[in-house]
CSV table of C-alpha atoms in Angstrom, one decimal:
chain,number,residue,atom,x,y,z
A,21,MET,CA,-19.7,32.5,12.8
A,22,ALA,CA,-18.1,31.6,15.8
A,23,GLN,CA,-16.6,28.3,15.3
A,24,SER,CA,-14.5,30.9,12.5
A,25,ALA,CA,-13.8,33.2,14.4
A,26,ALA,CA,-11.9,30.6,17.3
A,27,ARG,CA,-10.0,28.9,14.2
A,28,ASP,CA,-8.6,32.1,13.2
A,29,ALA,CA,-7.3,33.5,16.5
A,30,LEU,CA,-5.6,30.0,16.9
A,31,TYR,CA,-4.5,30.2,13.5
A,32,SER,CA,-3.3,33.7,14.6
A,33,ARG,CA,-2.0,32.6,17.0
A,34,VAL,CA,0.3,29.6,15.7
A,35,LEU,CA,1.0,31.5,13.3
A,36,GLN,CA,3.3,33.9,15.5
A,37,ARG,CA,6.2,31.3,15.8
A,38,TYR,CA,6.6,30.5,12.0
A,39,PRO,CA,7.5,35.0,11.3
A,40,ASP,CA,9.6,33.5,8.6
A,41,CYS,CA,6.7,31.6,7.1
A,42,PRO,CA,5.1,32.9,3.1
A,43,GLU,CA,1.8,32.8,2.2
A,44,LEU,CA,0.0,30.0,2.3
A,45,PRO,CA,-3.5,28.3,1.0
A,46,ALA,CA,-6.2,29.4,2.5
A,47,LEU,CA,-7.2,27.1,5.1
A,48,PRO,CA,-9.7,24.7,4.1
A,49,ALA,CA,-13.7,24.1,5.6
A,50,SER,CA,-12.4,21.3,7.5
A,51,SER,CA,-9.5,24.0,9.8
A,52,VAL,CA,-12.2,24.3,12.4
A,53,LYS,CA,-12.5,21.0,13.8
A,54,TRP,CA,-8.2,21.5,14.0
A,55,SER,CA,-6.5,21.4,17.1
A,56,GLU,CA,-3.6,23.3,17.8
A,57,ALA,CA,-0.5,20.9,16.7
A,58,ASP,CA,-3.0,20.7,13.2
A,59,PHE,CA,-2.3,24.0,12.0
A,60,GLY,CA,1.7,23.6,13.2
A,61,LEU,CA,1.2,20.3,10.9
A,62,PHE,CA,-0.2,22.6,8.2
A,63,ILE,CA,2.4,25.8,8.7
A,64,GLU,CA,5.3,23.2,9.1
A,65,SER,CA,4.3,21.7,5.8
A,66,MET,CA,3.7,24.6,4.0
A,67,GLY,CA,0.2,23.9,3.6
A,68,LEU,CA,0.3,21.0,1.8
A,69,ILE,CA,-1.0,18.2,4.9
A,70,ALA,CA,-4.1,19.0,6.0
A,71,PRO,CA,-5.3,17.1,8.6
A,72,ALA,CA,-8.4,15.7,8.7
A,73,GLY,CA,-9.7,16.7,11.7
A,74,GLN,CA,-12.5,14.8,11.2
A,75,ASP,CA,-14.7,12.5,13.8
A,76,VAL,CA,-16.9,10.1,13.4
A,77,CYS,CA,-20.0,11.5,11.8
A,78,ASP,CA,-20.2,11.3,7.8
A,79,VAL,CA,-17.4,12.3,6.0
A,80,ASP,CA,-18.0,15.2,2.9
A,81,VAL,CA,-15.1,13.7,0.3
A,82,GLU,CA,-15.0,16.4,-1.1
A,83,GLU,CA,-14.4,18.9,1.7
A,84,ALA,CA,-11.5,16.5,3.2
A,85,THR,CA,-9.7,15.9,-0.1
A,86,PRO,CA,-7.1,18.7,-0.6
A,87,THR,CA,-7.5,20.7,-4.0
A,88,TYR,CA,-4.2,20.0,-5.1
A,89,ALA,CA,-4.5,16.0,-4.8
A,90,ALA,CA,-3.0,15.4,-7.6
A,91,GLY,CA,-0.4,18.0,-8.2
A,92,GLU,CA,-2.3,20.2,-9.3
A,93,SER,CA,-5.7,22.2,-7.9
A,94,HIS,CA,-8.6,21.1,-10.1
A,95,SER,CA,-12.8,22.2,-10.6
A,96,GLN,CA,-14.2,18.7,-10.4
A,97,ASN,CA,-15.8,17.2,-7.7
A,98,VAL,CA,-13.9,14.2,-5.4
A,99,HIS,CA,-16.1,11.3,-4.9
A,100,ILE,CA,-16.2,7.4,-3.8
A,101,LYS,CA,-17.3,5.4,-6.9
A,102,GLY,CA,-18.5,1.8,-6.2
A,103,MET,CA,-19.6,2.1,-2.4
A,104,SER,CA,-20.3,-1.2,-1.2
A,105,SER,CA,-18.6,-3.4,-3.3
A,106,ALA,CA,-15.5,-4.0,-4.3
A,107,GLU,CA,-14.3,-2.1,-6.2
A,108,ALA,CA,-15.0,1.1,-4.4
A,109,CYS,CA,-13.0,3.7,-4.5
A,110,LEU,CA,-12.0,8.0,-4.1
A,111,VAL,CA,-11.8,9.0,-7.2
A,112,ILE,CA,-9.3,11.9,-7.7
A,113,PRO,CA,-9.5,14.5,-10.5
A,114,SER,CA,-6.2,15.9,-12.7
A,115,GLN,CA,-4.4,16.2,-15.2
A,116,ILE,CA,-2.4,15.3,-17.6
A,117,TYR,CA,1.5,18.3,-17.9
A,118,MET,CA,4.6,17.8,-20.0
A,119,GLU,CA,6.1,16.0,-17.2
A,120,ASP,CA,3.3,13.0,-17.5
A,121,LEU,CA,4.5,12.4,-21.2
A,122,SER,CA,8.2,10.9,-22.8
A,123,PRO,CA,8.6,10.7,-26.3
A,124,ALA,CA,7.2,6.8,-25.7
A,125,GLY,CA,4.3,7.3,-23.8
A,126,LEU,CA,3.3,7.4,-19.9
A,127,ASN,CA,6.2,9.1,-18.0
A,128,ILE,CA,6.0,6.5,-15.0
A,129,GLU,CA,8.1,8.7,-12.5
A,130,SER,CA,5.3,11.0,-13.2
A,131,ILE,CA,2.5,9.1,-12.6
A,132,LEU,CA,4.3,7.3,-9.9
A,133,THR,CA,4.4,10.7,-8.3
A,134,LYS,CA,0.8,11.3,-8.7
A,135,PHE,CA,-0.1,7.9,-7.5
A,136,ASP,CA,1.7,9.3,-4.5
A,137,ARG,CA,0.2,12.2,-4.2
A,138,CYS,CA,-3.5,11.4,-4.2
A,139,ARG,CA,-1.9,7.5,-2.5
A,140,ALA,CA,-1.1,10.2,0.4
A,141,ALA,CA,-5.0,12.2,0.0
A,142,ALA,CA,-6.9,9.0,0.5
A,143,LEU,CA,-5.4,7.6,3.7
A,144,GLN,CA,-6.2,11.4,4.9
A,145,THR,CA,-9.5,11.1,3.7
A,146,ILE,CA,-10.3,7.8,3.4
A,147,CYS,CA,-9.0,7.0,6.8
A,148,ALA,CA,-9.0,10.6,8.4
A,149,THR,CA,-5.6,10.7,9.6
A,150,ASN,CA,-1.9,11.3,7.4
A,151,LEU,CA,1.3,10.0,8.1
A,152,ARG,CA,2.8,12.4,10.4
A,153,GLU,CA,-0.1,11.8,13.1
A,154,MET,CA,0.5,7.6,12.8
A,155,ALA,CA,3.8,8.2,14.0
A,156,ASP,CA,3.0,10.3,16.9
A,157,GLY,CA,0.2,9.1,18.1
A,158,PHE,CA,0.8,5.3,17.4
A,159,GLY,CA,4.9,5.1,16.6
A,160,VAL,CA,4.2,3.3,13.2
A,161,GLY,CA,4.7,4.0,9.9
A,162,ILE,CA,3.5,2.5,6.4
A,163,LEU,CA,6.6,1.0,4.6
A,164,LEU,CA,6.0,0.5,0.9
A,165,SER,CA,7.3,-3.6,0.2
A,166,ASP,CA,6.9,-3.5,-3.3
A,167,LEU,CA,4.6,-2.0,-6.2
A,168,CYS,CA,3.8,-2.8,-9.8
A,169,LEU,CA,2.9,-0.6,-12.9
A,170,LEU,CA,1.4,-1.9,-15.8
A,171,ILE,CA,0.5,0.1,-18.9
A,172,GLU,CA,-3.3,-1.0,-20.1
A,173,SER,CA,-4.0,1.6,-23.4
A,174,PRO,CA,-1.7,1.9,-26.6
A,175,ALA,CA,-2.5,5.9,-26.3
A,176,PRO,CA,-1.4,7.6,-23.6
A,177,PRO,CA,-4.3,10.4,-22.9
A,178,ALA,CA,-3.5,13.4,-24.2
A,179,LEU,CA,-1.4,17.3,-23.3
A,180,ILE,CA,-3.7,19.2,-21.1
A,181,SER,CA,-6.2,16.7,-21.2
A,182,ALA,CA,-8.4,16.6,-17.9
A,183,ALA,CA,-7.8,12.7,-15.9
A,184,THR,CA,-8.7,11.2,-13.2
A,185,VAL,CA,-6.7,8.8,-10.8
A,186,GLU,CA,-8.8,6.4,-8.3
A,187,SER,CA,-8.1,5.2,-5.3
A,188,GLU,CA,-8.4,1.6,-3.4
A,189,ILE,CA,-7.3,1.0,0.0
A,190,ASP,CA,-8.3,-2.6,1.9
A,191,LEU,CA,-7.1,-3.0,5.1
A,192,PRO,CA,-7.8,-7.3,5.1
A,193,ARG,CA,-5.6,-8.0,8.3
A,194,LEU,CA,-2.4,-7.0,10.4
A,195,PRO,CA,0.5,-5.5,9.4
A,196,LEU,CA,-1.0,-5.2,5.6
A,197,VAL,CA,-2.2,-2.2,3.4
A,198,PRO,CA,-2.2,-2.8,0.3
A,199,SER,CA,-3.8,-0.3,-2.2
A,200,TRP,CA,-4.8,0.2,-6.2
A,201,GLN,CA,-4.1,2.5,-8.1
A,202,ARG,CA,-5.6,3.5,-11.3
A,203,LEU,CA,-5.0,6.5,-13.8
A,204,VAL,CA,-8.5,7.3,-16.3
A,205,ASP,CA,-8.6,9.2,-19.8
A,206,SER,CA,-11.1,12.0,-19.4
A,207,SER,CA,-13.2,9.1,-21.7
A,208,GLY,CA,-13.2,6.5,-18.6
A,209,GLY,CA,-10.5,4.7,-20.3
A,210,VAL,CA,-7.5,3.5,-18.0
A,211,ALA,CA,-4.4,4.6,-19.1
A,212,CYS,CA,-2.9,2.0,-15.9
A,213,SER,CA,-2.9,0.8,-13.4
A,214,ALA,CA,-0.8,0.4,-10.1
A,215,THR,CA,-0.6,-1.9,-7.3
A,216,PHE,CA,1.3,-1.4,-3.8
A,217,GLY,CA,2.1,-3.7,-0.8
A,218,GLN,CA,1.9,-2.2,1.7
A,219,LEU,CA,3.3,-2.5,5.4
A,220,LEU,CA,2.5,-1.6,8.8
A,221,VAL,CA,5.7,-0.9,10.7
A,222,ASP,CA,6.3,-0.4,14.3
A,223,LEU,CA,9.2,2.4,13.4
A,224,LYS,CA,11.0,2.4,16.7
A,225,THR,CA,11.7,-1.4,16.2
A,226,THR,CA,11.6,-0.8,12.4
A,227,ARG,CA,9.5,-4.0,13.2
A,228,LEU,CA,6.4,-5.0,11.1
A,229,SER,CA,3.8,-4.0,13.4
A,230,THR,CA,1.5,-5.4,15.7
A,231,ASN,CA,-0.3,-2.4,17.5
A,232,GLN,CA,-4.2,-3.8,16.5
A,233,GLU,CA,-4.9,-0.4,17.6
A,234,ALA,CA,-3.4,2.4,15.2
A,235,TYR,CA,-4.7,-0.4,12.5
A,236,LYS,CA,-8.1,0.1,13.8
A,237,GLN,CA,-7.5,3.9,13.8
A,238,LEU,CA,-7.0,3.4,9.5
A,239,LYS,CA,-9.8,0.7,9.2
A,240,MET,CA,-13.0,1.6,10.8
A,241,PRO,CA,-13.3,4.9,8.7
A,242,CYS,CA,-12.4,3.1,6.0
A,243,ASP,CA,-15.0,0.5,6.0
A,244,ARG,CA,-17.1,3.4,6.9
A,245,ILE,CA,-16.7,6.0,4.4
A,246,PHE,CA,-16.7,2.6,1.5
A,247,GLY,CA,-20.1,1.6,3.2
A,248,ARG,CA,-18.9,-1.5,4.0
A,249,ASP,CA,-18.7,-1.4,7.5
A,250,ILE,CA,-22.2,-2.8,8.9
A,251,PRO,CA,-21.8,-6.6,9.2
A,252,ASN,CA,-24.1,-8.2,6.5
A,253,LYS,CA,-24.4,-10.8,3.4
A,254,VAL,CA,-23.4,-7.9,1.4
A,255,THR,CA,-20.7,-6.7,3.6
A,256,LEU,CA,-19.2,-10.7,3.5
A,257,ALA,CA,-19.2,-10.8,-0.1
A,258,VAL,CA,-17.5,-7.6,-0.6
A,259,ARG,CA,-14.5,-9.1,2.1
A,260,GLY,CA,-14.5,-11.6,-0.3
A,261,ALA,CA,-13.2,-10.4,-3.4
A,262,LEU,CA,-11.8,-8.3,-1.7
A,263,ALA,CA,-9.5,-11.1,-0.5
A,264,GLU,CA,-9.2,-12.7,-4.1
A,265,LYS,CA,-8.1,-9.7,-5.1
A,266,LEU,CA,-5.0,-9.5,-2.9
A,267,GLY,CA,-4.5,-13.0,-3.3
A,268,LYS,CA,-4.4,-13.1,-7.6
A,269,GLN,CA,-1.3,-13.7,-9.7
A,270,HIS,CA,-0.1,-12.6,-12.1
A,271,PRO,CA,-0.1,-15.0,-14.9
A,272,SER,CA,2.2,-17.9,-16.0
A,273,GLN,CA,3.5,-18.5,-18.9
A,274,GLY,CA,4.4,-22.2,-18.6
A,275,ARG,CA,8.5,-21.4,-18.5
A,276,LEU,CA,11.4,-19.3,-16.0
A,277,PHE,CA,12.4,-16.6,-16.7
A,278,THR,CA,15.2,-17.2,-19.7
A,279,PRO,CA,17.1,-14.2,-20.5
A,280,ASN,CA,19.8,-14.4,-22.8
A,281,ALA,CA,22.5,-11.6,-22.5
A,282,PHE,CA,23.7,-10.6,-19.7
A,283,TYR,CA,25.0,-7.2,-18.8
A,284,LYS,CA,26.8,-5.1,-15.3
A,285,GLY,CA,26.9,-1.6,-15.1
A,286,ARG,CA,26.7,1.3,-12.2
A,287,TYR,CA,24.8,4.3,-10.2
A,288,VAL,CA,25.2,6.0,-7.5
A,289,VAL,CA,21.9,7.3,-5.8
A,290,ALA,CA,21.8,10.7,-6.4
A,291,PRO,CA,20.6,13.2,-3.6
A,292,SER,CA,17.5,14.8,-5.6
A,293,ASP,CA,17.3,10.8,-6.0
A,294,CYS,CA,15.5,10.5,-2.4
A,295,ASP,CA,13.0,11.9,-0.8
A,296,THR,CA,12.4,13.1,3.7
A,297,TYR,CA,13.3,9.7,4.5
A,298,ASN,CA,17.1,9.5,3.3
A,299,THR,CA,16.0,7.1,0.4
A,300,LEU,CA,15.7,7.0,-3.0
A,301,TYR,CA,12.4,7.6,-3.7
A,302,HIS,CA,9.9,4.8,-5.2
A,303,PRO,CA,8.9,7.2,-8.3
A,304,LYS,CA,12.4,7.4,-8.9
A,305,VAL,CA,13.2,3.4,-9.7
A,306,PRO,CA,12.0,3.5,-13.4
A,307,SER,CA,14.2,6.1,-14.3
A,308,VAL,CA,17.3,4.4,-12.1
A,309,CYS,CA,16.4,1.6,-14.1
A,310,GLU,CA,16.6,3.2,-17.8
A,311,HIS,CA,20.1,5.4,-16.3
A,312,ALA,CA,21.5,1.7,-15.5
A,313,CYS,CA,20.5,0.3,-18.7
A,314,LEU,CA,22.3,3.3,-20.7
A,315,SER,CA,25.6,3.8,-18.3
A,316,THR,CA,26.0,-0.2,-20.4
A,317,GLY,CA,26.1,1.4,-24.1
A,318,GLN,CA,22.4,-0.2,-24.3
A,319,LYS,CA,19.5,1.5,-25.2
A,320,PHE,CA,16.9,-1.5,-25.0
A,321,CYS,CA,14.8,0.9,-22.7
A,322,LEU,CA,14.6,3.6,-25.5
A,323,GLY,CA,11.3,0.9,-26.0
A,324,SER,CA,8.0,2.4,-24.3
A,325,ALA,CA,7.4,0.5,-20.9
A,326,THR,CA,4.8,-1.5,-20.3
A,327,ALA,CA,4.9,-2.8,-17.3
A,328,PHE,CA,6.8,-2.1,-14.1
A,329,PHE,CA,8.3,-4.6,-11.2
A,330,SER,CA,9.8,-3.3,-8.3
A,331,ARG,CA,10.7,-4.4,-4.8
A,332,PHE,CA,12.6,-2.4,-1.6
A,333,LEU,CA,14.2,-4.8,0.4
A,334,ALA,CA,17.1,-2.5,1.9
A,335,PRO,CA,17.1,1.6,2.3
A,336,LEU,CA,19.3,3.2,-0.4
A,337,PRO,CA,20.3,6.5,0.8
A,338,PRO,CA,22.1,9.2,-1.2
A,339,GLY,CA,25.9,8.2,-2.0
A,340,LEU,CA,25.4,5.3,-2.7
A,341,ALA,CA,27.2,3.4,-5.1
A,342,LEU,CA,25.7,0.4,-6.4
A,343,ARG,CA,27.0,-2.6,-9.0
A,344,VAL,CA,23.8,-3.1,-12.0
A,345,HIS,CA,23.0,-6.6,-13.1
A,346,MET,CA,20.7,-6.3,-15.7
A,347,PHE,CA,19.1,-9.9,-16.9
A,348,VAL,CA,17.5,-9.5,-20.1
A,349,GLU,CA,15.4,-11.6,-22.4
A,350,THR,CA,14.7,-10.6,-25.8
A,351,ARG,CA,11.8,-11.7,-27.9
A,352,ALA,CA,10.6,-8.8,-31.6
A,353,ASP,CA,6.9,-10.3,-29.9
A,354,ARG,CA,7.5,-9.9,-25.8
A,355,GLY,CA,10.1,-6.6,-26.6
A,356,ALA,CA,13.1,-6.7,-24.1
A,357,ARG,CA,12.3,-7.6,-20.3
A,358,CYS,CA,15.1,-6.7,-18.3
A,359,MET,CA,15.8,-7.7,-14.5
A,360,TYR,CA,17.9,-5.5,-12.5
A,361,ILE,CA,19.9,-6.4,-10.3
A,362,PHE,CA,21.1,-3.6,-7.5
A,363,GLU,CA,24.1,-5.1,-5.6
A,364,GLU,CA,26.1,-2.4,-2.8
A,365,GLU,CA,29.9,-1.8,-4.8
A,366,HIS,CA,31.6,-2.4,-1.5
A,367,LYS,CA,28.9,-5.2,0.8
A,368,LEU,CA,30.1,-8.1,-2.2
A,369,GLY,CA,26.1,-10.3,-3.0
A,370,SER,CA,24.6,-8.2,-0.8
A,371,CYS,CA,20.8,-7.2,-2.4
A,372,ALA,CA,19.1,-3.7,-1.8
A,373,LEU,CA,16.7,-3.5,-4.8
A,374,CYS,CA,14.8,-6.1,-7.9
A,375,ALA,CA,13.5,-4.6,-10.1
A,376,PHE,CA,11.9,-5.8,-13.3
A,377,ALA,CA,10.9,-3.7,-16.6
A,378,VAL,CA,9.0,-4.7,-20.0
A,379,TYR,CA,10.2,-2.0,-23.1
A,380,GLY,CA,8.3,-2.1,-26.5
A,381,GLY,CA,6.4,-5.4,-24.6
A,382,PRO,CA,2.8,-5.8,-26.5
A,383,VAL,CA,0.1,-3.1,-25.0
A,384,PRO,CA,-1.6,-3.9,-22.2
A,385,GLY,CA,1.3,-4.3,-20.2
A,386,VAL,CA,1.5,-7.9,-19.0
A,387,LEU,CA,3.8,-9.8,-16.4
A,388,TYR,CA,3.8,-12.9,-16.1
A,389,ASN,CA,4.0,-14.9,-12.7
A,390,GLU,CA,8.0,-17.1,-12.5
A,391,GLU,CA,9.2,-13.1,-13.9
A,392,VAL,CA,7.2,-11.4,-10.9
A,393,GLU,CA,8.7,-15.1,-8.6
A,394,ALA,CA,12.0,-14.7,-9.7
A,395,CYS,CA,12.7,-11.1,-8.8
A,396,SER,CA,13.6,-11.7,-4.9
A,397,GLN,CA,15.9,-11.3,-2.5
A,398,LYS,CA,16.6,-15.4,-2.4
A,399,SER,CA,17.2,-15.4,-6.1
A,400,ALA,CA,18.9,-12.7,-7.3
A,401,GLN,CA,21.6,-13.7,-3.8
A,402,TRP,CA,21.6,-17.2,-6.1
A,403,LEU,CA,22.1,-15.0,-9.4
A,404,LEU,CA,25.4,-12.6,-7.5
A,405,LYS,CA,26.9,-16.0,-6.3
A,406,ILE,CA,27.0,-18.1,-9.5
A,407,GLU,CA,27.9,-14.1,-11.5
A,408,GLN,CA,32.0,-15.1,-12.0
A,409,THR,CA,30.6,-18.4,-14.2
A,410,LEU,CA,28.8,-16.3,-16.1
A,411,THR,CA,31.8,-13.0,-16.5
A,412,SER,CA,33.8,-16.0,-16.8
A,413,GLY,CA,32.4,-17.8,-20.1
A,414,GLY,CA,30.4,-20.4,-18.7
A,415,LYS,CA,26.4,-21.7,-18.5
A,416,CYS,CA,24.8,-22.5,-15.2
A,417,ASP,CA,21.8,-24.4,-15.8
A,418,SER,CA,18.1,-23.7,-13.9
A,419,ALA,CA,18.0,-23.1,-10.6
A,420,ALA,CA,16.3,-20.6,-7.7
A,421,GLY,CA,13.1,-19.3,-10.5
A,422,TRP,CA,15.5,-18.7,-13.4
A,423,ASP,CA,17.2,-20.7,-16.6
A,424,ILE,CA,19.7,-18.8,-16.9
A,425,SER,CA,21.6,-22.0,-20.1
A,426,GLN,CA,20.9,-18.8,-22.8
A,427,VAL,CA,22.5,-16.5,-21.0
A,428,HIS,CA,26.4,-15.6,-23.3
A,429,ALA,CA,29.2,-14.5,-21.3
A,430,GLN,CA,29.8,-11.1,-21.0
A,431,ASN,CA,33.1,-9.9,-19.6
A,432,GLY,CA,33.8,-7.0,-17.0
A,433,ASP,CA,32.1,-4.4,-16.1
A,434,HIS,CA,30.1,-2.7,-19.0
A,435,HIS,CA,30.3,0.3,-17.7
A,436,PRO,CA,33.3,2.8,-19.1
A,437,GLY,CA,33.5,5.4,-16.5
A,438,TYR,CA,34.4,1.7,-14.8
A,439,THR,CA,36.2,-0.4,-16.8
A,440,GLU,CA,39.8,-1.5,-15.6
A,441,ASN,CA,41.7,0.2,-18.0
A,442,VAL,CA,40.3,3.8,-17.8
A,443,ILE,CA,40.7,3.7,-14.0
A,444,GLU,CA,44.2,2.7,-14.6
A,445,LYS,CA,44.8,6.2,-16.4
A,446,MET,CA,43.2,8.1,-13.7
A,447,LEU,CA,45.1,7.1,-10.7
A,448,ALA,CA,48.0,7.4,-13.3
A,449,ALA,CA,47.3,10.7,-14.3
């Protein structure tokens, strides 16, 4: 009772600094441990961020995890699954809404957004911290370097059905903070799975962090809550399994990525595409790729997306004009497999983002190791250098992880609003 009274008094005092603050969610039970700064963070985030306020004792994951973690409130229990194993994960209940489904299956943008919310909740619950606290306390942040999502089931979960999001975090060595997530339907089947390459970075220098204290702040509670903090034979076996999972590659198809068509479109990053860090919000990338495809008049992206990969190479702020180079391999039994290269319009030869999408492919979705390796800055810049060979009717042999000997000549820019004739008419008017 005394703790609650002291908490309420401190909360009321901090709340007085925000006279225009609307009604906020109820304080969680863990708020009795909050400091004045914690209450300020809760209010400034409109209740979206609940500081962990945790100490070294055992953590009640249900209490520590926000009930809105997956984007909506829920009545099921948050819990740890697979304790003391390489598959240990935080299970957060969710639900499938209209926004999560598309005409062709799962809406990848919406699912990635759901995953992002649950990763933030997992960081708070599992590692007893959040990005704001890491930035303020250690001057570090977590940078997403790449993501991969695979559709695992031919039929998506039903509308307004229960689901869960399983989130794994591992901290094998500085600066790696990899994460794995799965969307599980009401029958226990995996609807889709995703992996996220994450890196600890120094916010001041924007370089990879070497801050061991910051890394330890994440690693120690993570190991403890997943039951792998005590050095024994079981823990060593789990560590070995985690290392194997981290190093696991995509299956090989035994040949290079071999597109047979090339298109060039345009895209301008919209403010609604971006997050608070003034760059393209990563769940938006699949939709941006679809817009780029449709800008050329092509419609291969209308097929159900069964696999998606993207590699983030540079900031993509609002208003940034991009040329989008699309190399497509189409086979009846494998769908349309498209490599997207996003080049800054006024910075020829640059590559800000690479993505690879499979539309209408087999389920479970699959990306081949050769395709992922081709989706790199080095390969993209090589392609941009020889683009003139492609657009002038020539062909080029294999190099830099690609085989483009089958790509037929394509003439000019395929975005109708950017063709030379249209622009000349606009200027003349």
